[in-house]
Amino acid sequence: MLSRKGIIPEEYVLTRLAEDVPEHARYRARERRARFVGKNGTCNVAHKNIREQGRFLQDVFTTLVDLKWPHTLIIFTMTFLCSWLLFGMTWWLIAFAHGDLDHSTQLQAGGSRRAGEEARGFVPCVTSIHSFTSAFLFSIEVQVTIGFGGRMVTEECPTAILVLIVQNIVGLVINAIMLGCIFMKTAQAHRRAETLIFSKHAVIALREGRLCFMLRVGDLRKSMIISATIRMQVVKKTTSLEGEVVPLNQIDIQMENPVGGSNIFLVSPLLIYHVIDKNSPLYDISPLHLNHHEDLEVIVILEGVVETTGITTQARTSYLADEILWGQRFVPIVAEEDGRYSVDYSKFGKTVKVPTPSCTARQLAEDRSIIDSISLSPKSTSRKRSFRLKPKFTITDEPS
């Protein structure tokens, strides 16, 4: 508490706590497994010791798009400023070599009558350039095609005409690259993925007499995702028969959905489920394995084409072992109201408990009587009230 308030340094508190623990009672608690893919879809991978950094410069456009916004804006601004300064210096050197600056000074200062007449008969390479500042302004006018009318290139210097052509071409290339980079950053595919949502937890429950791994996916926008496909992978640490340790072994798992196959029609939220059979990597998973110590992560990848832009987008999420709920299922959220179907997103991730055997799918396949015991349990059976109807009339013998 003192360390949280800043009174005592946190390192000191941790050191004192460690010293107070007896030597025989010290142990290191196992930390939670690191995610391979975050809940928001980011990949938790750090690339280190990359020696061939020049490969990134071979694809400059992709490198610029992948940069963060502050870095991109700095490069955008510096590219234009450097090009204006470079060509501004070029125009100043052309004017200096041709003597435009000297004659401009004579016109401004006046001088002798003869010198003034010679200055008035002089034809400069670029009119109205008398300093580096005016040359810099002329460079901006040429590249941005403003054309205020005060400065212009004459036919006196072929070099000036060549520089004018080169600066126009360079300006068009810079505009195409920089504006294209800004457009691609604003229209990136992962922006559309922000409105593709997954349930916070996945569940395992019985469906059609089989254990199934289930999750819910939805789209908040009215514009559809065309040709949407979804797939799942299990990432876990495995060891081969030869003793090779694979820290991140990616195993594809078969998936089923209400439409069938991996293609989905994502108009309303859908329940995506995977049947845990003998070919599933979850075949030997039981409720005891669903804790933060278990080395298990299920990755879900949703891909499709954005209807409005035609750009392919991808949304990702993952579920660790302690984010998988055993013996629960999602509540319905689609209802028919006033001739249309409405979706209540406040219940998107809500689940309810259902009778589910606390065994693995392998044990359930070997002993099907477990399902019968679940269905006949007092929690799942309904009690029928028996009552006896009292007759409202009596039958008597007629007197003879």
PDB file of N, CA and C in Angstrom, residues 119-208:
ATOM      1  N   ALA A 119      21.405  47.584 -67.371  1.00  0.00           N
ATOM      2  CA  ALA A 119      20.647  46.656 -66.516  1.00  0.00           C
ATOM      3  C   ALA A 119      19.248  46.453 -67.040  1.00  0.00           C
ATOM      4  N   ARG A 120      18.631  47.557 -67.571  1.00  0.00           N
ATOM      5  CA  ARG A 120      17.274  47.410 -68.100  1.00  0.00           C
ATOM      6  C   ARG A 120      17.258  46.578 -69.382  1.00  0.00           C
ATOM      7  N   GLY A 121      18.306  46.549 -70.130  1.00  0.00           N
ATOM      8  CA  GLY A 121      18.357  45.735 -71.347  1.00  0.00           C
ATOM      9  C   GLY A 121      18.789  44.305 -71.113  1.00  0.00           C
ATOM     10  N   PHE A 122      19.133  43.968 -69.879  1.00  0.00           N
ATOM     11  CA  PHE A 122      19.577  42.616 -69.542  1.00  0.00           C
ATOM     12  C   PHE A 122      18.371  41.700 -69.386  1.00  0.00           C
ATOM     13  N   VAL A 123      18.458  40.460 -69.955  1.00  0.00           N
ATOM     14  CA  VAL A 123      17.386  39.454 -69.843  1.00  0.00           C
ATOM     15  C   VAL A 123      17.844  38.377 -68.869  1.00  0.00           C
ATOM     16  N   PRO A 124      17.232  38.236 -67.706  1.00  0.00           N
ATOM     17  CA  PRO A 124      17.654  37.226 -66.726  1.00  0.00           C
ATOM     18  C   PRO A 124      17.101  35.848 -67.084  1.00  0.00           C
ATOM     19  N   CYS A 125      17.650  34.827 -66.428  1.00  0.00           N
ATOM     20  CA  CYS A 125      17.117  33.463 -66.599  1.00  0.00           C
ATOM     21  C   CYS A 125      15.739  33.348 -65.954  1.00  0.00           C
ATOM     22  N   VAL A 126      15.600  33.899 -64.772  1.00  0.00           N
ATOM     23  CA  VAL A 126      14.320  33.913 -64.054  1.00  0.00           C
ATOM     24  C   VAL A 126      14.102  35.337 -63.571  1.00  0.00           C
ATOM     25  N   THR A 127      12.973  35.891 -63.882  1.00  0.00           N
ATOM     26  CA  THR A 127      12.698  37.281 -63.508  1.00  0.00           C
ATOM     27  C   THR A 127      12.408  37.391 -62.012  1.00  0.00           C
ATOM     28  N   SER A 128      12.745  38.556 -61.467  1.00  0.00           N
ATOM     29  CA  SER A 128      12.424  38.920 -60.078  1.00  0.00           C
ATOM     30  C   SER A 128      13.085  38.018 -59.047  1.00  0.00           C
ATOM     31  N   ILE A 129      14.285  37.508 -59.346  1.00  0.00           N
ATOM     32  CA  ILE A 129      15.057  36.758 -58.363  1.00  0.00           C
ATOM     33  C   ILE A 129      16.260  37.616 -57.987  1.00  0.00           C
ATOM     34  N   HIS A 130      16.308  38.066 -56.749  1.00  0.00           N
ATOM     35  CA  HIS A 130      17.388  38.918 -56.295  1.00  0.00           C
ATOM     36  C   HIS A 130      18.018  38.435 -55.001  1.00  0.00           C
ATOM     37  N   SER A 131      17.556  37.257 -54.465  1.00  0.00           N
ATOM     38  CA  SER A 131      18.142  36.684 -53.247  1.00  0.00           C
ATOM     39  C   SER A 131      17.752  35.194 -53.171  1.00  0.00           C
ATOM     40  N   PHE A 132      18.298  34.525 -52.166  1.00  0.00           N
ATOM     41  CA  PHE A 132      17.962  33.109 -51.991  1.00  0.00           C
ATOM     42  C   PHE A 132      16.502  32.952 -51.577  1.00  0.00           C
ATOM     43  N   THR A 133      15.979  33.910 -50.844  1.00  0.00           N
ATOM     44  CA  THR A 133      14.572  33.832 -50.426  1.00  0.00           C
ATOM     45  C   THR A 133      13.636  33.843 -51.616  1.00  0.00           C
ATOM     46  N   SER A 134      13.899  34.743 -52.581  1.00  0.00           N
ATOM     47  CA  SER A 134      13.064  34.774 -53.786  1.00  0.00           C
ATOM     48  C   SER A 134      13.244  33.513 -54.613  1.00  0.00           C
ATOM     49  N   ALA A 135      14.454  32.941 -54.638  1.00  0.00           N
ATOM     50  CA  ALA A 135      14.677  31.676 -55.351  1.00  0.00           C
ATOM     51  C   ALA A 135      13.917  30.530 -54.676  1.00  0.00           C
ATOM     52  N   PHE A 136      13.879  30.516 -53.330  1.00  0.00           N
ATOM     53  CA  PHE A 136      13.127  29.496 -52.604  1.00  0.00           C
ATOM     54  C   PHE A 136      11.627  29.618 -52.869  1.00  0.00           C
ATOM     55  N   LEU A 137      11.110  30.837 -52.897  1.00  0.00           N
ATOM     56  CA  LEU A 137       9.700  31.040 -53.206  1.00  0.00           C
ATOM     57  C   LEU A 137       9.367  30.606 -54.624  1.00  0.00           C
ATOM     58  N   PHE A 138      10.283  30.881 -55.572  1.00  0.00           N
ATOM     59  CA  PHE A 138      10.053  30.444 -56.948  1.00  0.00           C
ATOM     60  C   PHE A 138      10.065  28.919 -57.046  1.00  0.00           C
ATOM     61  N   SER A 139      10.908  28.250 -56.239  1.00  0.00           N
ATOM     62  CA  SER A 139      10.927  26.782 -56.224  1.00  0.00           C
ATOM     63  C   SER A 139       9.589  26.223 -55.749  1.00  0.00           C
ATOM     64  N   ILE A 140       9.006  26.856 -54.737  1.00  0.00           N
ATOM     65  CA  ILE A 140       7.696  26.396 -54.249  1.00  0.00           C
ATOM     66  C   ILE A 140       6.626  26.614 -55.318  1.00  0.00           C
ATOM     67  N   GLU A 141       6.662  27.754 -56.002  1.00  0.00           N
ATOM     68  CA  GLU A 141       5.671  28.045 -57.041  1.00  0.00           C
ATOM     69  C   GLU A 141       5.749  27.047 -58.185  1.00  0.00           C
ATOM     70  N   VAL A 142       6.969  26.649 -58.548  1.00  0.00           N
ATOM     71  CA  VAL A 142       7.133  25.704 -59.659  1.00  0.00           C
ATOM     72  C   VAL A 142       6.621  24.324 -59.274  1.00  0.00           C
ATOM     73  N   GLN A 143       7.016  23.822 -58.080  1.00  0.00           N
ATOM     74  CA  GLN A 143       6.689  22.442 -57.713  1.00  0.00           C
ATOM     75  C   GLN A 143       5.220  22.282 -57.339  1.00  0.00           C
ATOM     76  N   VAL A 144       4.641  23.301 -56.715  1.00  0.00           N
ATOM     77  CA  VAL A 144       3.244  23.209 -56.311  1.00  0.00           C
ATOM     78  C   VAL A 144       2.326  23.778 -57.385  1.00  0.00           C
ATOM     79  N   THR A 145       2.902  24.302 -58.456  1.00  0.00           N
ATOM     80  CA  THR A 145       2.160  24.889 -59.592  1.00  0.00           C
ATOM     81  C   THR A 145       1.202  25.980 -59.126  1.00  0.00           C
ATOM     82  N   ILE A 146       1.722  26.895 -58.279  1.00  0.00           N
ATOM     83  CA  ILE A 146       0.893  28.014 -57.822  1.00  0.00           C
ATOM     84  C   ILE A 146       0.839  29.090 -58.895  1.00  0.00           C
ATOM     85  N   GLY A 147       2.006  29.598 -59.289  1.00  0.00           N
ATOM     86  CA  GLY A 147       2.069  30.586 -60.350  1.00  0.00           C
ATOM     87  C   GLY A 147       1.444  31.914 -59.994  1.00  0.00           C
ATOM     88  N   PHE A 148       2.093  32.677 -59.090  1.00  0.00           N
ATOM     89  CA  PHE A 148       1.563  33.993 -58.727  1.00  0.00           C
ATOM     90  C   PHE A 148       1.732  35.017 -59.846  1.00  0.00           C
ATOM     91  N   GLY A 149       2.676  34.804 -60.746  1.00  0.00           N
ATOM     92  CA  GLY A 149       2.867  35.702 -61.873  1.00  0.00           C
ATOM     93  C   GLY A 149       4.009  36.679 -61.721  1.00  0.00           C
ATOM     94  N   GLY A 150       4.621  36.796 -60.555  1.00  0.00           N
ATOM     95  CA  GLY A 150       5.717  37.734 -60.355  1.00  0.00           C
ATOM     96  C   GLY A 150       7.044  37.221 -60.858  1.00  0.00           C
ATOM     97  N   ARG A 151       7.217  35.875 -60.867  1.00  0.00           N
ATOM     98  CA  ARG A 151       8.472  35.265 -61.310  1.00  0.00           C
ATOM     99  C   ARG A 151       8.167  34.252 -62.397  1.00  0.00           C
ATOM    100  N   MET A 152       9.063  34.208 -63.385  1.00  0.00           N
ATOM    101  CA  MET A 152       8.872  33.255 -64.483  1.00  0.00           C
ATOM    102  C   MET A 152      10.204  32.988 -65.155  1.00  0.00           C
ATOM    103  N   VAL A 153      10.282  31.829 -65.837  1.00  0.00           N
ATOM    104  CA  VAL A 153      11.492  31.425 -66.558  1.00  0.00           C
ATOM    105  C   VAL A 153      11.447  32.028 -67.954  1.00  0.00           C
ATOM    106  N   THR A 154      12.579  32.586 -68.370  1.00  0.00           N
ATOM    107  CA  THR A 154      12.703  33.137 -69.728  1.00  0.00           C
ATOM    108  C   THR A 154      13.431  32.147 -70.620  1.00  0.00           C
ATOM    109  N   GLU A 155      13.499  32.472 -71.911  1.00  0.00           N
ATOM    110  CA  GLU A 155      14.170  31.610 -72.882  1.00  0.00           C
ATOM    111  C   GLU A 155      15.660  31.927 -73.001  1.00  0.00           C
ATOM    112  N   GLU A 156      16.177  32.708 -72.066  1.00  0.00           N
ATOM    113  CA  GLU A 156      17.573  33.104 -72.112  1.00  0.00           C
ATOM    114  C   GLU A 156      18.508  31.967 -71.750  1.00  0.00           C
ATOM    115  N   CYS A 157      18.100  31.097 -70.802  1.00  0.00           N
ATOM    116  CA  CYS A 157      18.976  30.041 -70.276  1.00  0.00           C
ATOM    117  C   CYS A 157      18.347  28.668 -70.510  1.00  0.00           C
ATOM    118  N   PRO A 158      18.940  27.831 -71.390  1.00  0.00           N
ATOM    119  CA  PRO A 158      18.438  26.452 -71.553  1.00  0.00           C
ATOM    120  C   PRO A 158      18.554  25.631 -70.274  1.00  0.00           C
ATOM    121  N   THR A 159      19.558  25.939 -69.448  1.00  0.00           N
ATOM    122  CA  THR A 159      19.716  25.197 -68.186  1.00  0.00           C
ATOM    123  C   THR A 159      18.516  25.410 -67.271  1.00  0.00           C
ATOM    124  N   ALA A 160      18.012  26.627 -67.222  1.00  0.00           N
ATOM    125  CA  ALA A 160      16.845  26.910 -66.393  1.00  0.00           C
ATOM    126  C   ALA A 160      15.618  26.148 -66.880  1.00  0.00           C
ATOM    127  N   ILE A 161      15.476  26.029 -68.198  1.00  0.00           N
ATOM    128  CA  ILE A 161      14.339  25.262 -68.739  1.00  0.00           C
ATOM    129  C   ILE A 161      14.464  23.799 -68.365  1.00  0.00           C
ATOM    130  N   LEU A 162      15.692  23.253 -68.413  1.00  0.00           N
ATOM    131  CA  LEU A 162      15.904  21.843 -68.040  1.00  0.00           C
ATOM    132  C   LEU A 162      15.600  21.614 -66.558  1.00  0.00           C
ATOM    133  N   VAL A 163      16.049  22.536 -65.718  1.00  0.00           N
ATOM    134  CA  VAL A 163      15.763  22.408 -64.284  1.00  0.00           C
ATOM    135  C   VAL A 163      14.267  22.509 -64.029  1.00  0.00           C
ATOM    136  N   LEU A 164      13.580  23.352 -64.765  1.00  0.00           N
ATOM    137  CA  LEU A 164      12.129  23.464 -64.619  1.00  0.00           C
ATOM    138  C   LEU A 164      11.436  22.138 -64.915  1.00  0.00           C
ATOM    139  N   ILE A 165      11.873  21.451 -65.991  1.00  0.00           N
ATOM    140  CA  ILE A 165      11.277  20.153 -66.349  1.00  0.00           C
ATOM    141  C   ILE A 165      11.573  19.117 -65.276  1.00  0.00           C
ATOM    142  N   VAL A 166      12.816  19.085 -64.807  1.00  0.00           N
ATOM    143  CA  VAL A 166      13.204  18.094 -63.803  1.00  0.00           C
ATOM    144  C   VAL A 166      12.427  18.304 -62.505  1.00  0.00           C
ATOM    145  N   GLN A 167      12.274  19.549 -62.076  1.00  0.00           N
ATOM    146  CA  GLN A 167      11.561  19.797 -60.822  1.00  0.00           C
ATOM    147  C   GLN A 167      10.091  19.419 -60.933  1.00  0.00           C
ATOM    148  N   ASN A 168       9.477  19.644 -62.074  1.00  0.00           N
ATOM    149  CA  ASN A 168       8.080  19.232 -62.249  1.00  0.00           C
ATOM    150  C   ASN A 168       7.934  17.723 -62.159  1.00  0.00           C
ATOM    151  N   ILE A 169       8.860  16.987 -62.783  1.00  0.00           N
ATOM    152  CA  ILE A 169       8.788  15.517 -62.737  1.00  0.00           C
ATOM    153  C   ILE A 169       9.019  15.017 -61.314  1.00  0.00           C
ATOM    154  N   VAL A 170      10.045  15.571 -60.643  1.00  0.00           N
ATOM    155  CA  VAL A 170      10.326  15.157 -59.271  1.00  0.00           C
ATOM    156  C   VAL A 170       9.152  15.493 -58.349  1.00  0.00           C
ATOM    157  N   GLY A 171       8.543  16.653 -58.551  1.00  0.00           N
ATOM    158  CA  GLY A 171       7.390  17.020 -57.740  1.00  0.00           C
ATOM    159  C   GLY A 171       6.221  16.082 -57.920  1.00  0.00           C
ATOM    160  N   LEU A 172       5.976  15.641 -59.154  1.00  0.00           N
ATOM    161  CA  LEU A 172       4.882  14.688 -59.390  1.00  0.00           C
ATOM    162  C   LEU A 172       5.156  13.349 -58.718  1.00  0.00           C
ATOM    163  N   VAL A 173       6.403  12.895 -58.763  1.00  0.00           N
ATOM    164  CA  VAL A 173       6.752  11.616 -58.125  1.00  0.00           C
ATOM    165  C   VAL A 173       6.576  11.714 -56.610  1.00  0.00           C
ATOM    166  N   ILE A 174       7.054  12.807 -56.029  1.00  0.00           N
ATOM    167  CA  ILE A 174       6.917  12.970 -54.576  1.00  0.00           C
ATOM    168  C   ILE A 174       5.441  13.049 -54.182  1.00  0.00           C
ATOM    169  N   ASN A 175       4.638  13.771 -54.944  1.00  0.00           N
ATOM    170  CA  ASN A 175       3.204  13.855 -54.642  1.00  0.00           C
ATOM    171  C   ASN A 175       2.531  12.491 -54.709  1.00  0.00           C
ATOM    172  N   ALA A 176       2.891  11.719 -55.746  1.00  0.00           N
ATOM    173  CA  ALA A 176       2.269  10.398 -55.900  1.00  0.00           C
ATOM    174  C   ALA A 176       2.619   9.481 -54.736  1.00  0.00           C
ATOM    175  N   ILE A 177       3.894   9.479 -54.323  1.00  0.00           N
ATOM    176  CA  ILE A 177       4.317   8.582 -53.248  1.00  0.00           C
ATOM    177  C   ILE A 177       3.744   9.019 -51.907  1.00  0.00           C
ATOM    178  N   MET A 178       3.877  10.299 -51.592  1.00  0.00           N
ATOM    179  CA  MET A 178       3.436  10.777 -50.282  1.00  0.00           C
ATOM    180  C   MET A 178       1.913  10.733 -50.131  1.00  0.00           C
ATOM    181  N   LEU A 179       1.205  11.203 -51.134  1.00  0.00           N
ATOM    182  CA  LEU A 179      -0.252  11.174 -51.044  1.00  0.00           C
ATOM    183  C   LEU A 179      -0.781   9.740 -51.062  1.00  0.00           C
ATOM    184  N   GLY A 180      -0.145   8.875 -51.858  1.00  0.00           N
ATOM    185  CA  GLY A 180      -0.539   7.466 -51.847  1.00  0.00           C
ATOM    186  C   GLY A 180      -0.294   6.821 -50.503  1.00  0.00           C
ATOM    187  N   CYS A 181       0.816   7.189 -49.858  1.00  0.00           N
ATOM    188  CA  CYS A 181       1.121   6.655 -48.529  1.00  0.00           C
ATOM    189  C   CYS A 181       0.080   7.109 -47.512  1.00  0.00           C
ATOM    190  N   ILE A 182      -0.276   8.385 -47.549  1.00  0.00           N
ATOM    191  CA  ILE A 182      -1.289   8.895 -46.614  1.00  0.00           C
ATOM    192  C   ILE A 182      -2.632   8.222 -46.857  1.00  0.00           C
ATOM    193  N   PHE A 183      -2.990   8.019 -48.121  1.00  0.00           N
ATOM    194  CA  PHE A 183      -4.271   7.377 -48.429  1.00  0.00           C
ATOM    195  C   PHE A 183      -4.294   5.935 -47.926  1.00  0.00           C
ATOM    196  N   MET A 184      -3.206   5.211 -48.143  1.00  0.00           N
ATOM    197  CA  MET A 184      -3.170   3.817 -47.706  1.00  0.00           C
ATOM    198  C   MET A 184      -3.207   3.711 -46.185  1.00  0.00           C
ATOM    199  N   LYS A 185      -2.604   4.659 -45.493  1.00  0.00           N
ATOM    200  CA  LYS A 185      -2.647   4.603 -44.031  1.00  0.00           C
ATOM    201  C   LYS A 185      -4.049   4.879 -43.505  1.00  0.00           C
ATOM    202  N   THR A 186      -4.767   5.789 -44.152  1.00  0.00           N
ATOM    203  CA  THR A 186      -6.129   6.078 -43.707  1.00  0.00           C
ATOM    204  C   THR A 186      -7.117   4.997 -44.114  1.00  0.00           C
ATOM    205  N   ALA A 187      -6.818   4.235 -45.155  1.00  0.00           N
ATOM    206  CA  ALA A 187      -7.736   3.193 -45.636  1.00  0.00           C
ATOM    207  C   ALA A 187      -7.181   1.804 -45.399  1.00  0.00           C
ATOM    208  N   GLN A 188      -6.399   1.628 -44.330  1.00  0.00           N
ATOM    209  CA  GLN A 188      -5.835   0.321 -44.044  1.00  0.00           C
ATOM    210  C   GLN A 188      -6.922  -0.672 -43.680  1.00  0.00           C
ATOM    211  N   ALA A 189      -6.638  -1.938 -43.970  1.00  0.00           N
ATOM    212  CA  ALA A 189      -7.658  -2.975 -43.786  1.00  0.00           C
ATOM    213  C   ALA A 189      -8.007  -3.183 -42.324  1.00  0.00           C
ATOM    214  N   HIS A 190      -7.037  -2.991 -41.416  1.00  0.00           N
ATOM    215  CA  HIS A 190      -7.339  -3.267 -40.013  1.00  0.00           C
ATOM    216  C   HIS A 190      -8.286  -2.233 -39.416  1.00  0.00           C
ATOM    217  N   ARG A 191      -8.498  -1.094 -40.101  1.00  0.00           N
ATOM    218  CA  ARG A 191      -9.483  -0.134 -39.612  1.00  0.00           C
ATOM    219  C   ARG A 191     -10.889  -0.720 -39.684  1.00  0.00           C
ATOM    220  N   ARG A 192     -11.174  -1.449 -40.748  1.00  0.00           N
ATOM    221  CA  ARG A 192     -12.482  -2.093 -40.871  1.00  0.00           C
ATOM    222  C   ARG A 192     -12.636  -3.213 -39.856  1.00  0.00           C
ATOM    223  N   ALA A 193     -11.521  -3.817 -39.465  1.00  0.00           N
ATOM    224  CA  ALA A 193     -11.596  -4.916 -38.498  1.00  0.00           C
ATOM    225  C   ALA A 193     -11.969  -4.445 -37.103  1.00  0.00           C
ATOM    226  N   GLU A 194     -11.933  -3.123 -36.856  1.00  0.00           N
ATOM    227  CA  GLU A 194     -12.302  -2.627 -35.538  1.00  0.00           C
ATOM    228  C   GLU A 194     -13.773  -2.879 -35.222  1.00  0.00           C
ATOM    229  N   THR A 195     -14.614  -3.006 -36.246  1.00  0.00           N
ATOM    230  CA  THR A 195     -16.043  -3.246 -36.035  1.00  0.00           C
ATOM    231  C   THR A 195     -16.402  -4.718 -36.186  1.00  0.00           C
ATOM    232  N   LEU A 196     -15.429  -5.586 -36.360  1.00  0.00           N
ATOM    233  CA  LEU A 196     -15.644  -7.032 -36.331  1.00  0.00           C
ATOM    234  C   LEU A 196     -15.303  -7.508 -34.926  1.00  0.00           C
ATOM    235  N   ILE A 197     -16.274  -8.007 -34.203  1.00  0.00           N
ATOM    236  CA  ILE A 197     -16.086  -8.307 -32.788  1.00  0.00           C
ATOM    237  C   ILE A 197     -16.206  -9.802 -32.549  1.00  0.00           C
ATOM    238  N   PHE A 198     -15.497 -10.254 -31.520  1.00  0.00           N
ATOM    239  CA  PHE A 198     -15.549 -11.640 -31.064  1.00  0.00           C
ATOM    240  C   PHE A 198     -15.982 -11.643 -29.602  1.00  0.00           C
ATOM    241  N   SER A 199     -16.546 -12.742 -29.169  1.00  0.00           N
ATOM    242  CA  SER A 199     -16.902 -12.872 -27.763  1.00  0.00           C
ATOM    243  C   SER A 199     -15.643 -12.914 -26.908  1.00  0.00           C
ATOM    244  N   LYS A 200     -15.729 -12.347 -25.707  1.00  0.00           N
ATOM    245  CA  LYS A 200     -14.559 -12.291 -24.833  1.00  0.00           C
ATOM    246  C   LYS A 200     -14.118 -13.675 -24.408  1.00  0.00           C
ATOM    247  N   HIS A 201     -15.057 -14.564 -24.220  1.00  0.00           N
ATOM    248  CA  HIS A 201     -14.752 -15.934 -23.802  1.00  0.00           C
ATOM    249  C   HIS A 201     -15.279 -16.920 -24.836  1.00  0.00           C
ATOM    250  N   ALA A 202     -14.647 -18.050 -24.911  1.00  0.00           N
ATOM    251  CA  ALA A 202     -15.162 -19.186 -25.669  1.00  0.00           C
ATOM    252  C   ALA A 202     -15.735 -20.197 -24.678  1.00  0.00           C
ATOM    253  N   VAL A 203     -16.577 -21.081 -25.167  1.00  0.00           N
ATOM    254  CA  VAL A 203     -17.227 -22.041 -24.284  1.00  0.00           C
ATOM    255  C   VAL A 203     -17.069 -23.445 -24.861  1.00  0.00           C
ATOM    256  N   ILE A 204     -17.171 -24.418 -23.993  1.00  0.00           N
ATOM    257  CA  ILE A 204     -17.200 -25.838 -24.372  1.00  0.00           C
ATOM    258  C   ILE A 204     -18.435 -26.444 -23.720  1.00  0.00           C
ATOM    259  N   ALA A 205     -19.300 -26.984 -24.540  1.00  0.00           N
ATOM    260  CA  ALA A 205     -20.538 -27.589 -24.042  1.00  0.00           C
ATOM    261  C   ALA A 205     -20.987 -28.654 -25.024  1.00  0.00           C
ATOM    262  N   LEU A 206     -22.044 -29.379 -24.623  1.00  0.00           N
ATOM    263  CA  LEU A 206     -22.596 -30.423 -25.493  1.00  0.00           C
ATOM    264  C   LEU A 206     -23.455 -29.803 -26.581  1.00  0.00           C
ATOM    265  N   ARG A 207     -23.330 -30.335 -27.779  1.00  0.00           N
ATOM    266  CA  ARG A 207     -24.194 -29.944 -28.890  1.00  0.00           C
ATOM    267  C   ARG A 207     -24.383 -31.177 -29.761  1.00  0.00           C
ATOM    268  N   GLU A 208     -25.653 -31.596 -29.882  1.00  0.00           N
ATOM    269  CA  GLU A 208     -25.995 -32.818 -30.609  1.00  0.00           C
ATOM    270  C   GLU A 208     -25.247 -34.028 -30.039  1.00  0.00           C
TER     271      GLU A 208
END
